[in-house]
mmCIF file of C-alpha atoms and ligand atoms in Angstrom:
data_model
loop_
_atom_site.group_PDB
_atom_site.id
_atom_site.type_symbol
_atom_site.label_atom_id
_atom_site.label_comp_id
_atom_site.label_asym_id
_atom_site.label_seq_id
_atom_site.Cartn_x
_atom_site.Cartn_y
_atom_site.Cartn_z
ATOM 1 C CA MET A 1 -20.503 -32.108 -21.235
ATOM 2 C CA GLU A 2 -20.942 -28.928 -20.308
ATOM 3 C CA PHE A 3 -22.976 -26.800 -22.781
ATOM 4 C CA TYR A 4 -21.779 -23.513 -23.730
ATOM 5 C CA ARG A 5 -24.774 -22.415 -25.839
ATOM 6 C CA GLN A 6 -27.886 -21.333 -24.244
ATOM 7 C CA THR A 7 -29.954 -23.384 -26.928
ATOM 8 C CA TYR A 8 -31.890 -26.466 -25.890
ATOM 9 C CA ALA A 9 -34.981 -28.290 -25.889
ATOM 10 C CA GLU A 10 -37.160 -28.550 -23.098
ATOM 11 C CA ILE A 11 -39.097 -32.005 -22.995
ATOM 12 C CA ASP A 12 -41.832 -31.735 -19.824
ATOM 13 C CA LEU A 13 -42.394 -35.430 -19.209
ATOM 14 C CA ASP A 14 -45.042 -34.212 -16.820
ATOM 15 C CA ALA A 15 -47.151 -33.623 -19.771
ATOM 16 C CA PHE A 16 -45.732 -36.455 -21.870
ATOM 17 C CA GLN A 17 -47.584 -38.051 -18.616
ATOM 18 C CA LYS A 18 -50.459 -36.285 -19.316
ATOM 19 C CA ASN A 19 -50.495 -37.273 -22.733
ATOM 20 C CA ILE A 20 -49.466 -41.094 -21.874
ATOM 21 C CA GLU A 21 -52.287 -41.018 -19.344
ATOM 22 C CA SER A 22 -55.136 -39.987 -21.646
ATOM 23 C CA ILE A 23 -54.574 -42.248 -23.924
ATOM 24 C CA ARG A 24 -54.496 -45.497 -21.819
ATOM 25 C CA ALA A 25 -58.056 -44.292 -20.412
ATOM 26 C CA ARG A 26 -59.666 -44.028 -23.293
ATOM 27 C CA PHE A 27 -58.433 -46.447 -25.131
ATOM 28 C CA ALA A 28 -58.903 -49.296 -22.107
ATOM 29 C CA ASP A 29 -60.068 -51.715 -23.337
ATOM 30 C CA ALA A 30 -57.730 -51.362 -26.463
ATOM 31 C CA GLU A 31 -55.593 -55.561 -25.958
ATOM 32 C CA PHE A 32 -51.733 -53.504 -27.578
ATOM 33 C CA PHE A 33 -50.435 -50.458 -26.333
ATOM 34 C CA CYS A 34 -47.306 -49.269 -28.295
ATOM 35 C CA PRO A 35 -46.350 -45.938 -28.098
ATOM 36 C CA MET A 36 -43.792 -45.522 -31.152
ATOM 37 C CA ILE A 37 -40.622 -43.416 -30.007
ATOM 38 C CA LYS A 38 -39.214 -44.114 -33.226
ATOM 39 C CA ALA A 39 -36.540 -41.376 -34.659
ATOM 40 C CA ASN A 40 -35.432 -40.582 -30.929
ATOM 41 C CA GLY A 41 -38.302 -40.581 -29.868
ATOM 42 C CA TYR A 42 -39.791 -37.851 -32.650
ATOM 43 C CA GLY A 43 -36.900 -35.513 -31.460
ATOM 44 C CA HIS A 44 -37.817 -35.648 -27.658
ATOM 45 C CA GLY A 45 -34.618 -38.375 -26.618
ATOM 46 C CA ASP A 46 -35.461 -41.704 -26.437
ATOM 47 C CA GLN A 47 -33.641 -43.033 -24.096
ATOM 48 C CA THR A 48 -35.213 -41.259 -21.483
ATOM 49 C CA LEU A 49 -39.209 -41.680 -22.765
ATOM 50 C CA SER A 50 -38.107 -44.990 -23.254
ATOM 51 C CA LEU A 51 -37.424 -45.364 -19.414
ATOM 52 C CA PHE A 52 -39.832 -42.952 -17.908
ATOM 53 C CA LEU A 53 -42.623 -45.213 -20.066
ATOM 54 C CA GLN A 54 -41.074 -48.923 -18.068
ATOM 55 C CA HIS A 55 -41.538 -46.538 -15.285
ATOM 56 C CA LEU A 56 -45.053 -45.661 -15.854
ATOM 57 C CA GLY A 57 -45.839 -49.432 -16.561
ATOM 58 C CA VAL A 58 -45.885 -49.828 -20.559
ATOM 59 C CA GLN A 59 -44.971 -52.814 -21.595
ATOM 60 C CA ALA A 60 -43.960 -51.885 -25.294
ATOM 61 C CA VAL A 61 -43.084 -49.352 -27.178
ATOM 62 C CA GLY A 62 -41.962 -49.364 -30.798
ATOM 63 C CA VAL A 63 -38.803 -48.146 -33.499
ATOM 64 C CA CYS A 64 -37.954 -48.918 -36.970
ATOM 65 C CA LEU A 65 -34.652 -49.693 -36.607
ATOM 66 C CA ILE A 66 -32.366 -52.239 -34.421
ATOM 67 C CA GLU A 67 -30.036 -49.666 -33.612
ATOM 68 C CA GLU A 68 -32.655 -47.400 -32.246
ATOM 69 C CA ALA A 69 -33.682 -50.377 -30.115
ATOM 70 C CA LEU A 70 -29.837 -51.359 -28.884
ATOM 71 C CA LEU A 71 -29.774 -47.812 -27.856
ATOM 72 C CA LEU A 72 -33.227 -48.467 -25.735
ATOM 73 C CA LYS A 73 -31.548 -51.421 -24.510
ATOM 74 C CA GLU A 74 -28.583 -49.885 -23.199
ATOM 75 C CA ALA A 75 -30.315 -47.325 -21.689
ATOM 76 C CA GLY A 76 -32.057 -50.229 -19.465
ATOM 77 C CA PHE A 77 -34.794 -50.775 -20.829
ATOM 78 C CA ASN A 78 -36.132 -53.814 -21.154
ATOM 79 C CA ASN A 79 -39.786 -54.825 -22.220
ATOM 80 C CA LYS A 80 -40.177 -55.642 -25.702
ATOM 81 C CA ILE A 81 -39.344 -53.817 -28.505
ATOM 82 C CA LEU A 82 -41.046 -53.946 -31.681
ATOM 83 C CA ILE A 83 -38.629 -53.430 -34.585
ATOM 84 C CA PHE A 84 -41.202 -52.082 -37.557
ATOM 85 C CA ARG A 85 -38.624 -51.526 -40.139
ATOM 86 C CA GLY A 86 -37.762 -55.562 -41.771
ATOM 87 C CA PHE A 87 -34.544 -57.118 -41.570
ATOM 88 C CA ASP A 88 -32.344 -59.521 -43.622
ATOM 89 C CA GLU A 89 -30.376 -62.183 -41.917
ATOM 90 C CA MET A 90 -27.886 -60.643 -40.450
ATOM 91 C CA GLY A 91 -31.138 -58.219 -38.250
ATOM 92 C CA ALA A 92 -33.070 -61.373 -37.750
ATOM 93 C CA LYS A 93 -29.519 -62.539 -35.604
ATOM 94 C CA GLU A 94 -29.483 -59.486 -33.543
ATOM 95 C CA ILE A 95 -33.166 -59.237 -33.393
ATOM 96 C CA LEU A 96 -33.323 -62.883 -31.892
ATOM 97 C CA GLY A 97 -29.838 -62.329 -30.365
ATOM 98 C CA GLN A 98 -30.824 -58.872 -28.398
ATOM 99 C CA GLY A 99 -34.338 -61.093 -27.713
ATOM 100 C CA PHE A 100 -36.523 -57.952 -29.676
ATOM 101 C CA VAL A 101 -39.224 -58.478 -31.440
ATOM 102 C CA PRO A 102 -40.386 -58.760 -35.286
ATOM 103 C CA VAL A 103 -42.661 -57.376 -36.977
ATOM 104 C CA ILE A 104 -42.699 -60.026 -40.122
ATOM 105 C CA SER A 105 -44.101 -57.964 -43.556
ATOM 106 C CA SER A 106 -42.274 -61.069 -46.037
ATOM 107 C CA PHE A 107 -41.335 -64.555 -46.124
ATOM 108 C CA ASP A 108 -38.438 -64.130 -45.990
ATOM 109 C CA HIS A 109 -38.102 -62.570 -42.878
ATOM 110 C CA ILE A 110 -40.186 -65.721 -41.301
ATOM 111 C CA ALA A 111 -37.303 -67.848 -43.003
ATOM 112 C CA HIS A 112 -34.733 -65.919 -41.408
ATOM 113 C CA LEU A 113 -36.401 -66.308 -38.079
ATOM 114 C CA GLN A 114 -37.267 -69.747 -38.599
ATOM 115 C CA LYS A 115 -33.732 -70.138 -39.321
ATOM 116 C CA TRP A 116 -31.870 -68.750 -36.884
ATOM 117 C CA ALA A 117 -33.865 -68.916 -33.740
ATOM 118 C CA LYS A 118 -33.384 -71.053 -31.057
ATOM 119 C CA THR A 119 -35.899 -71.503 -28.793
ATOM 120 C CA GLU A 120 -39.586 -69.891 -29.192
ATOM 121 C CA VAL A 121 -40.200 -66.300 -30.737
ATOM 122 C CA GLU A 122 -42.949 -63.669 -30.629
ATOM 123 C CA VAL A 123 -43.591 -61.753 -33.950
ATOM 124 C CA HIS A 124 -46.238 -59.675 -35.165
ATOM 125 C CA VAL A 125 -47.469 -59.682 -38.686
ATOM 126 C CA LYS A 126 -48.572 -56.613 -40.772
ATOM 127 C CA PHE A 127 -50.445 -56.709 -43.372
ATOM 128 C CA ASN A 128 -50.551 -54.041 -46.499
ATOM 129 C CA THR A 129 -54.600 -52.757 -46.765
ATOM 130 C CA GLY A 130 -53.495 -49.710 -48.730
ATOM 131 C CA MET A 131 -50.264 -47.630 -48.042
ATOM 132 C CA ASN A 132 -48.206 -49.189 -50.629
ATOM 133 C CA ARG A 133 -44.924 -49.101 -47.710
ATOM 134 C CA LEU A 134 -44.326 -52.629 -45.333
ATOM 135 C CA GLY A 135 -46.673 -55.580 -44.858
ATOM 136 C CA PHE A 136 -47.393 -58.680 -46.841
ATOM 137 C CA ALA A 137 -50.479 -58.140 -49.811
ATOM 138 C CA PRO A 138 -54.200 -59.078 -48.056
ATOM 139 C CA SER A 139 -54.748 -62.037 -50.925
ATOM 140 C CA GLU A 140 -51.021 -63.626 -49.182
ATOM 141 C CA ALA A 141 -53.055 -63.941 -45.731
ATOM 142 C CA THR A 142 -53.613 -67.827 -46.573
ATOM 143 C CA ASN A 143 -50.111 -68.524 -47.270
ATOM 144 C CA VAL A 144 -49.000 -66.540 -44.878
ATOM 145 C CA VAL A 145 -50.670 -68.360 -41.945
ATOM 146 C CA ALA A 146 -49.448 -71.741 -43.408
ATOM 147 C CA LYS A 147 -46.084 -70.321 -43.986
ATOM 148 C CA LEU A 148 -46.261 -69.551 -39.862
ATOM 149 C CA ALA A 149 -48.177 -72.640 -38.942
ATOM 150 C CA ALA A 150 -45.107 -74.382 -40.616
ATOM 151 C CA SER A 151 -42.926 -72.465 -38.292
ATOM 152 C CA PRO A 152 -43.341 -73.776 -35.027
ATOM 153 C CA LYS A 153 -40.912 -71.519 -33.008
ATOM 154 C CA LEU A 154 -42.540 -68.641 -34.343
ATOM 155 C CA LYS A 155 -44.886 -67.841 -32.177
ATOM 156 C CA VAL A 156 -47.948 -65.567 -33.699
ATOM 157 C CA GLU A 157 -48.306 -62.298 -30.963
ATOM 158 C CA GLY A 158 -49.577 -59.654 -33.157
ATOM 159 C CA LEU A 159 -51.150 -58.827 -36.116
ATOM 160 C CA LEU A 160 -50.861 -55.251 -37.223
ATOM 161 C CA THR A 161 -51.715 -52.591 -40.848
ATOM 162 C CA HIS A 162 -51.285 -49.079 -41.166
ATOM 163 C CA LEU A 163 -53.847 -46.318 -41.329
ATOM 164 C CA LEU A 164 -52.778 -44.201 -44.107
ATOM 165 C CA ASN A 165 -55.048 -41.560 -43.910
ATOM 166 C CA GLY A 166 -56.063 -41.867 -40.340
ATOM 167 C CA ASP A 167 -58.121 -38.384 -40.152
ATOM 168 C CA ASP A 168 -60.799 -39.291 -42.481
ATOM 169 C CA GLY A 169 -62.004 -42.000 -39.932
ATOM 170 C CA ILE A 170 -65.036 -40.574 -39.144
ATOM 171 C CA GLU A 171 -66.163 -41.440 -42.426
ATOM 172 C CA ASP A 172 -68.061 -43.969 -42.687
ATOM 173 C CA GLU A 173 -66.835 -44.761 -46.274
ATOM 174 C CA GLY A 174 -63.181 -43.101 -46.132
ATOM 175 C CA GLU A 175 -59.793 -44.866 -47.011
ATOM 176 C CA THR A 176 -59.494 -45.432 -43.469
ATOM 177 C CA ALA A 177 -63.225 -47.341 -43.135
ATOM 178 C CA ARG A 178 -62.406 -49.250 -46.356
ATOM 179 C CA GLN A 179 -58.074 -50.208 -43.983
ATOM 180 C CA LEU A 180 -60.966 -51.391 -40.957
ATOM 181 C CA PHE A 181 -62.866 -53.461 -43.116
ATOM 182 C CA GLN A 182 -60.049 -55.438 -45.005
ATOM 183 C CA PHE A 183 -57.650 -55.421 -41.847
ATOM 184 C CA ASN A 184 -61.044 -57.432 -40.222
ATOM 185 C CA GLU A 185 -60.579 -59.999 -42.838
ATOM 186 C CA ILE A 186 -57.737 -60.516 -42.545
ATOM 187 C CA SER A 187 -57.988 -61.161 -38.984
ATOM 188 C CA LYS A 188 -60.775 -63.820 -39.869
ATOM 189 C CA VAL A 189 -57.817 -66.243 -41.020
ATOM 190 C CA PHE A 190 -55.674 -65.096 -38.900
ATOM 191 C CA SER A 191 -57.977 -66.494 -35.724
ATOM 192 C CA THR A 192 -56.679 -69.519 -34.875
ATOM 193 C CA PHE A 193 -52.921 -67.639 -33.626
ATOM 194 C CA LYS A 194 -55.036 -65.303 -31.566
ATOM 195 C CA PRO A 195 -53.719 -62.372 -32.140
ATOM 196 C CA LYS A 196 -53.415 -59.189 -30.119
ATOM 197 C CA HIS A 197 -54.313 -57.031 -33.121
ATOM 198 C CA HIS A 198 -52.676 -53.453 -33.302
ATOM 199 C CA VAL A 199 -54.128 -50.650 -35.755
ATOM 200 C CA TYR A 200 -54.705 -47.194 -34.472
ATOM 201 C CA ASN A 201 -52.068 -44.319 -35.040
ATOM 202 C CA SER A 202 -53.141 -40.818 -33.799
ATOM 203 C CA GLY A 203 -54.977 -40.272 -36.810
ATOM 204 C CA GLY A 204 -57.308 -43.733 -35.817
ATOM 205 C CA CYS A 205 -56.787 -42.453 -32.103
ATOM 206 C CA LEU A 206 -58.177 -38.962 -32.721
ATOM 207 C CA ALA A 207 -60.838 -40.316 -35.261
ATOM 208 C CA LYS A 208 -61.859 -43.208 -33.265
ATOM 209 C CA GLU A 209 -62.337 -40.353 -30.212
ATOM 210 C CA TRP A 210 -64.120 -37.879 -32.429
ATOM 211 C CA ALA A 211 -66.047 -40.784 -33.786
ATOM 212 C CA ARG A 212 -67.592 -41.148 -30.078
ATOM 213 C CA GLN A 213 -67.875 -37.709 -29.774
ATOM 214 C CA LEU A 214 -70.353 -36.810 -32.354
ATOM 215 C CA LYS A 215 -72.480 -40.481 -31.029
ATOM 216 C CA LEU A 216 -71.364 -42.097 -34.490
ATOM 217 C CA LYS A 217 -71.806 -45.523 -34.879
ATOM 218 C CA HIS A 218 -69.095 -46.570 -36.870
ATOM 219 C CA LYS A 219 -69.048 -50.588 -36.871
ATOM 220 C CA HIS A 220 -65.544 -50.427 -38.288
ATOM 221 C CA PHE A 221 -64.470 -49.568 -35.243
ATOM 222 C CA ASP A 222 -63.364 -51.832 -33.187
ATOM 223 C CA ASN A 223 -62.659 -51.270 -29.646
ATOM 224 C CA ARG A 224 -60.394 -54.484 -28.857
ATOM 225 C CA TRP A 225 -57.811 -53.513 -31.370
ATOM 226 C CA GLY A 226 -54.715 -52.349 -29.769
ATOM 227 C CA ILE A 227 -52.684 -48.659 -31.099
ATOM 228 C CA ARG A 228 -49.566 -47.143 -31.619
ATOM 229 C CA PRO A 229 -49.909 -43.457 -30.835
ATOM 230 C CA GLY A 230 -46.735 -41.270 -32.423
ATOM 231 C CA LEU A 231 -47.340 -38.044 -32.964
ATOM 232 C CA MET A 232 -49.994 -37.533 -30.427
ATOM 233 C CA ILE A 233 -48.276 -38.896 -27.147
ATOM 234 C CA TYR A 234 -45.729 -35.659 -27.782
ATOM 235 C CA GLY A 235 -48.892 -33.493 -27.606
ATOM 236 C CA TYR A 236 -49.887 -32.770 -31.360
ATOM 237 C CA LYS A 237 -52.593 -33.619 -33.707
ATOM 238 C CA PRO A 238 -52.794 -34.325 -37.140
ATOM 239 C CA VAL A 239 -53.951 -30.553 -38.701
ATOM 240 C CA GLY A 240 -58.032 -31.077 -39.217
ATOM 241 C CA MET A 241 -58.783 -33.475 -36.214
ATOM 242 C CA GLY A 242 -61.714 -31.783 -34.884
ATOM 243 C CA THR A 243 -62.134 -33.584 -31.445
ATOM 244 C CA ASP A 244 -61.401 -31.283 -28.228
ATOM 245 C CA TRP A 245 -58.620 -33.992 -26.718
ATOM 246 C CA ASP A 246 -56.970 -32.496 -24.730
ATOM 247 C CA LEU A 247 -52.872 -32.829 -24.923
ATOM 248 C CA HIS A 248 -49.948 -31.064 -23.857
ATOM 249 C CA PRO A 249 -47.244 -30.872 -26.023
ATOM 250 C CA VAL A 250 -43.904 -31.790 -24.837
ATOM 251 C CA MET A 251 -41.020 -29.868 -26.458
ATOM 252 C CA ASN A 252 -40.207 -25.775 -25.644
ATOM 253 C CA LEU A 253 -36.795 -25.389 -27.838
ATOM 254 C CA LYS A 254 -35.401 -22.539 -26.543
ATOM 255 C CA SER A 255 -32.546 -20.232 -27.502
ATOM 256 C CA THR A 256 -31.552 -16.481 -26.267
ATOM 257 C CA VAL A 257 -30.585 -12.771 -27.329
ATOM 258 C CA SER A 258 -27.413 -13.585 -27.146
ATOM 259 C CA HIS A 259 -26.431 -9.788 -28.314
ATOM 260 C CA ILE A 260 -27.867 -7.151 -30.341
ATOM 261 C CA ARG A 261 -27.387 -4.587 -33.444
ATOM 262 C CA GLN A 262 -28.693 -1.789 -34.000
ATOM 263 C CA VAL A 263 -29.033 -1.412 -38.035
ATOM 264 C CA SER A 264 -29.634 1.799 -39.749
ATOM 265 C CA LYS A 265 -33.023 2.343 -42.189
ATOM 266 C CA GLY A 266 -31.883 0.831 -45.292
ATOM 267 C CA GLU A 267 -29.582 -1.714 -44.053
ATOM 268 C CA GLY A 268 -29.809 -5.733 -44.950
ATOM 269 C CA VAL A 269 -30.063 -8.360 -42.586
ATOM 270 C CA SER A 270 -28.587 -11.740 -43.232
ATOM 271 C CA TYR A 271 -27.163 -13.772 -46.202
ATOM 272 C CA GLY A 272 -28.659 -11.968 -49.537
ATOM 273 C CA ALA A 273 -29.828 -9.388 -47.887
ATOM 274 C CA SER A 274 -33.752 -11.007 -47.820
ATOM 275 C CA TRP A 275 -34.103 -8.813 -45.254
ATOM 276 C CA ARG A 276 -33.804 -4.876 -45.429
ATOM 277 C CA ALA A 277 -35.016 -2.963 -42.518
ATOM 278 C CA SER A 278 -37.223 0.057 -42.748
ATOM 279 C CA ARG A 279 -36.500 2.359 -40.060
ATOM 280 C CA ASP A 280 -33.514 2.539 -37.292
ATOM 281 C CA SER A 281 -33.811 -1.456 -36.078
ATOM 282 C CA GLN A 282 -32.912 -3.187 -32.875
ATOM 283 C CA ILE A 283 -32.198 -6.515 -34.203
ATOM 284 C CA GLY A 284 -31.343 -9.638 -32.018
ATOM 285 C CA ILE A 285 -28.855 -12.691 -32.851
ATOM 286 C CA VAL A 286 -29.844 -15.808 -31.503
ATOM 287 C CA PRO A 287 -27.442 -18.601 -31.851
ATOM 288 C CA ILE A 288 -29.906 -21.561 -33.314
ATOM 289 C CA GLY A 289 -29.962 -22.177 -37.513
ATOM 290 C CA TYR A 290 -31.045 -25.041 -39.336
ATOM 291 C CA ALA A 291 -28.229 -27.048 -38.656
ATOM 292 C CA ASP A 292 -29.918 -27.208 -34.969
ATOM 293 C CA GLY A 293 -33.609 -28.519 -37.229
ATOM 294 C CA TYR A 294 -35.303 -25.047 -36.991
ATOM 295 C CA HIS A 295 -35.612 -24.518 -40.702
ATOM 296 C CA ARG A 296 -34.440 -22.454 -43.730
ATOM 297 C CA MET A 297 -38.112 -22.142 -45.198
ATOM 298 C CA LEU A 298 -39.098 -20.208 -42.266
ATOM 299 C CA SER A 299 -36.367 -17.005 -42.927
ATOM 300 C CA ASN A 300 -38.947 -13.971 -43.156
ATOM 301 C CA ARG A 301 -41.941 -15.487 -42.146
ATOM 302 C CA ALA A 302 -41.761 -18.120 -39.028
ATOM 303 C CA SER A 303 -42.330 -15.257 -35.574
ATOM 304 C CA VAL A 304 -40.957 -16.840 -31.520
ATOM 305 C CA LEU A 305 -41.946 -15.730 -28.279
ATOM 306 C CA VAL A 306 -39.396 -12.987 -26.738
ATOM 307 C CA LEU A 307 -40.651 -11.657 -23.107
ATOM 308 C CA GLY A 308 -44.327 -13.148 -23.962
ATOM 309 C CA GLU A 309 -44.438 -11.053 -27.372
ATOM 310 C CA ARG A 310 -44.351 -12.132 -30.957
ATOM 311 C CA VAL A 311 -41.127 -11.169 -32.360
ATOM 312 C CA PRO A 312 -40.941 -11.173 -36.662
ATOM 313 C CA VAL A 313 -37.878 -13.867 -37.629
ATOM 314 C CA VAL A 314 -35.725 -11.546 -40.243
ATOM 315 C CA GLY A 315 -33.304 -12.178 -42.492
ATOM 316 C CA ARG A 316 -32.232 -16.038 -43.542
ATOM 317 C CA ILE A 317 -32.135 -18.328 -41.831
ATOM 318 C CA CYS A 318 -28.345 -19.452 -41.452
ATOM 319 C CA MET A 319 -26.628 -22.452 -40.325
ATOM 320 C CA ASP A 320 -26.055 -21.708 -36.829
ATOM 321 C CA PHE A 321 -28.215 -18.953 -36.295
ATOM 322 C CA MET A 322 -30.966 -16.490 -37.422
ATOM 323 C CA MET A 323 -31.796 -13.289 -36.982
ATOM 324 C CA ILE A 324 -35.057 -11.141 -35.220
ATOM 325 C CA ASP A 325 -36.519 -7.972 -35.140
ATOM 326 C CA LEU A 326 -36.954 -6.477 -31.490
ATOM 327 C CA THR A 327 -37.550 -3.004 -32.150
ATOM 328 C CA ASP A 328 -41.319 -3.130 -31.336
ATOM 329 C CA THR A 329 -40.384 -4.870 -27.773
ATOM 330 C CA LEU A 330 -37.397 -2.790 -27.230
ATOM 331 C CA LYS A 331 -39.617 0.795 -27.555
ATOM 332 C CA SER A 332 -41.198 -0.397 -23.817
ATOM 333 C CA LYS A 333 -38.875 -2.938 -22.180
ATOM 334 C CA THR A 334 -35.308 -4.148 -20.931
ATOM 335 C CA LEU A 335 -33.469 -7.180 -22.089
ATOM 336 C CA GLN A 336 -31.783 -7.440 -18.533
ATOM 337 C CA THR A 337 -31.788 -10.715 -17.215
ATOM 338 C CA HIS A 338 -31.011 -13.812 -18.952
ATOM 339 C CA GLN A 339 -34.571 -14.890 -18.173
ATOM 340 C CA ASP A 340 -35.777 -11.810 -20.550
ATOM 341 C CA ARG A 341 -33.177 -12.584 -23.094
ATOM 342 C CA GLU A 342 -35.066 -16.191 -23.735
ATOM 343 C CA VAL A 343 -36.497 -16.866 -26.995
ATOM 344 C CA THR A 344 -39.061 -19.479 -27.126
ATOM 345 C CA LEU A 345 -39.054 -21.381 -31.042
ATOM 346 C CA PHE A 346 -41.490 -23.561 -30.317
ATOM 347 C CA GLY A 347 -43.921 -24.887 -27.876
ATOM 348 C CA PHE A 348 -44.709 -22.728 -24.035
ATOM 349 C CA ASP A 349 -42.650 -19.514 -23.056
ATOM 350 C CA ARG A 350 -42.173 -19.240 -18.743
ATOM 351 C CA GLU A 351 -45.252 -17.616 -18.685
ATOM 352 C CA ARG A 352 -46.910 -20.530 -20.478
ATOM 353 C CA ASN A 353 -47.400 -17.938 -23.583
ATOM 354 C CA PHE A 354 -47.817 -20.762 -26.752
ATOM 355 C CA LEU A 355 -46.295 -21.223 -30.126
ATOM 356 C CA SER A 356 -47.408 -24.100 -31.994
ATOM 357 C CA VAL A 357 -45.144 -26.685 -33.618
ATOM 358 C CA ASP A 358 -48.670 -26.627 -36.284
ATOM 359 C CA GLU A 359 -47.394 -22.559 -37.096
ATOM 360 C CA ILE A 360 -43.777 -24.066 -37.659
ATOM 361 C CA ALA A 361 -45.122 -26.637 -39.722
ATOM 362 C CA HIS A 362 -47.205 -24.348 -41.509
ATOM 363 C CA HIS A 363 -44.265 -21.520 -42.269
ATOM 364 C CA SER A 364 -42.219 -24.121 -42.936
ATOM 365 C CA GLN A 365 -44.296 -26.029 -45.371
ATOM 366 C CA THR A 366 -43.874 -29.789 -43.912
ATOM 367 C CA ILE A 367 -46.178 -31.299 -40.750
ATOM 368 C CA SER A 368 -45.463 -31.490 -37.049
ATOM 369 C CA TRP A 369 -44.626 -34.691 -37.062
ATOM 370 C CA GLU A 370 -40.717 -33.435 -39.221
ATOM 371 C CA VAL A 371 -40.464 -30.357 -37.100
ATOM 372 C CA LEU A 372 -40.351 -32.189 -34.145
ATOM 373 C CA THR A 373 -37.752 -35.019 -35.784
ATOM 374 C CA GLN A 374 -35.816 -32.094 -36.658
ATOM 375 C CA VAL A 375 -34.700 -31.381 -33.537
ATOM 376 C CA GLY A 376 -31.087 -31.760 -34.120
ATOM 377 C CA VAL A 377 -28.144 -33.698 -31.765
ATOM 378 C CA ARG A 378 -26.273 -30.881 -31.010
ATOM 379 C CA VAL A 379 -29.791 -29.498 -29.138
ATOM 380 C CA PRO A 380 -29.060 -30.984 -25.525
ATOM 381 C CA ARG A 381 -32.811 -31.705 -24.261
ATOM 382 C CA ARG A 382 -33.100 -30.864 -20.590
ATOM 383 C CA TYR A 383 -36.153 -33.391 -18.417
ATOM 384 C CA LEU A 384 -38.447 -30.648 -16.895
ATOM 385 C CA GLY A 385 -41.120 -32.816 -14.282
ATOM 386 C CA GLY A 386 -40.707 -36.867 -13.512
ATOM 387 C CA LYS A 387 -39.102 -36.283 -10.310
ATOM 388 C CA SER A 388 -39.886 -39.689 -8.902
ATOM 389 C CA PHE A 389 -39.231 -41.098 -11.889
ATOM 390 C CA PHE A 390 -35.715 -39.039 -11.275
ATOM 391 C CA ASN A 391 -34.976 -39.848 -8.239
ATOM 392 C CA GLU A 392 -35.848 -43.829 -8.618
ATOM 393 C CA VAL A 393 -34.433 -44.588 -12.089
ATOM 394 C CA VAL A 394 -32.509 -42.682 -13.118
ATOM 395 C CA GLY A 395 -30.343 -40.952 -10.525
ATOM 396 C CA THR A 396 -27.114 -39.816 -11.800
ATOM 397 C CA ARG A 397 -27.273 -41.678 -14.981
ATOM 398 C CA GLY A 398 -28.780 -38.798 -16.646
ATOM 399 C CA ARG A 399 -26.496 -37.479 -18.442
ATOM 400 C CA ASP A 400 -25.402 -40.276 -19.921
ATOM 401 C CA LEU A 401 -29.099 -40.351 -21.486
ATOM 402 C CA THR A 402 -29.917 -39.072 -24.568
HETATM 403 C C1 PLP B 1 -45.915 -48.635 -38.299
HETATM 404 C C2 PLP B 1 -46.157 -47.651 -37.953
HETATM 405 N N1 PLP B 1 -47.466 -47.087 -37.060
HETATM 406 C C3 PLP B 1 -47.331 -45.943 -35.804
HETATM 407 C C4 PLP B 1 -47.188 -45.133 -35.645
HETATM 408 C C5 PLP B 1 -47.482 -43.797 -35.412
HETATM 409 O O1 PLP B 1 -47.758 -43.061 -36.094
HETATM 410 P P1 PLP B 1 -48.260 -41.333 -35.694
HETATM 411 O O2 PLP B 1 -47.577 -40.166 -35.337
HETATM 412 O O3 PLP B 1 -49.107 -40.547 -36.713
HETATM 413 O O4 PLP B 1 -49.481 -41.485 -34.771
HETATM 414 C C6 PLP B 1 -46.000 -44.537 -36.884
HETATM 415 C C7 PLP B 1 -45.029 -43.819 -37.408
HETATM 416 O O5 PLP B 1 -45.403 -43.377 -38.762
HETATM 417 C C8 PLP B 1 -45.924 -45.885 -37.849
HETATM 418 O O6 PLP B 1 -45.137 -45.564 -38.823
#
């Protein structure tokens, strides 16, 4: 499809690759590596990213839904896809039929798989060590082992838990330390299966690296345990993580000044006239709105980058548009060309000036995960970099991928 609106998300595959490579290098001893590309690859486009990860030699990725896994397979991703959400009997049949890797969190899961598996199937077993969302209770570990031992078609390849507060990982007595200690106890019960362990999300990975930088000897961190990084592969850290690990933001959300209105002193802008001009003003109309994932909470709060300068968002964000006050910028500059009119909502502009997703999250009273995953379906993703990948793998199929 052609796009008639200059609003899009640039996805920098070279930045993505740098993040993946620096994580792999720092966790070279980890026995399992499973980048999380659920929720459309945190908004970055799951089909393209899965193929790119495959091109980089990544053996497994994680999604939440069977539906997401089907999209990856359709794109041509042939390595392991772990399904984290859980499943009913119908889901079990689909997982088995498609060759996906189920994450088991309940005795029902075991029963469904054992009933329908025709051949041996790889499973990963999840324990709840405090998140209280999915996973067996630690007190069930012995029973789970017995049940799995009596389910010959199920081959336990992985054992996992999910950290609820990775950012306290450098504390000796924190929630993470407690969870890891508990997970280690569960691991002993599972030793006969010799599973691969995977534990660390972005907070956990960064805490582990931070502890290493601070030369803290945390006995609860195990170098062999595997990692499931999400946010950090897209170039961001949970707010407050002190490590100087240099990650590379992958998404640049862009739009354009489609026209400029002269607004007289005293006039309002947008619904409810929540902003009024204190002087004769030049207001840029930008064709992106909350339906594209630019949150309405950002009204009268956020700023954008135009010609490398910060320009304030004025008036309420609409479904399809937002307005910016260009009065100061236009005192010394003109928006002659298409490039001049470019608006960067977050990420890098073409001069590498940067506006962080963390700042957008702060103004929207949310977290960076939500800002990235909310970038809407009608915002096309344009991939930058990844030259050999496009030449060798994607070719002319690029237009069909998400
Ligand atoms: C089970 C599981 N593992 C790993 C992750 C990745 O977390 P993060 O994005 O904080 O790295 C998630 C994300 O929510 C998850 O649900």
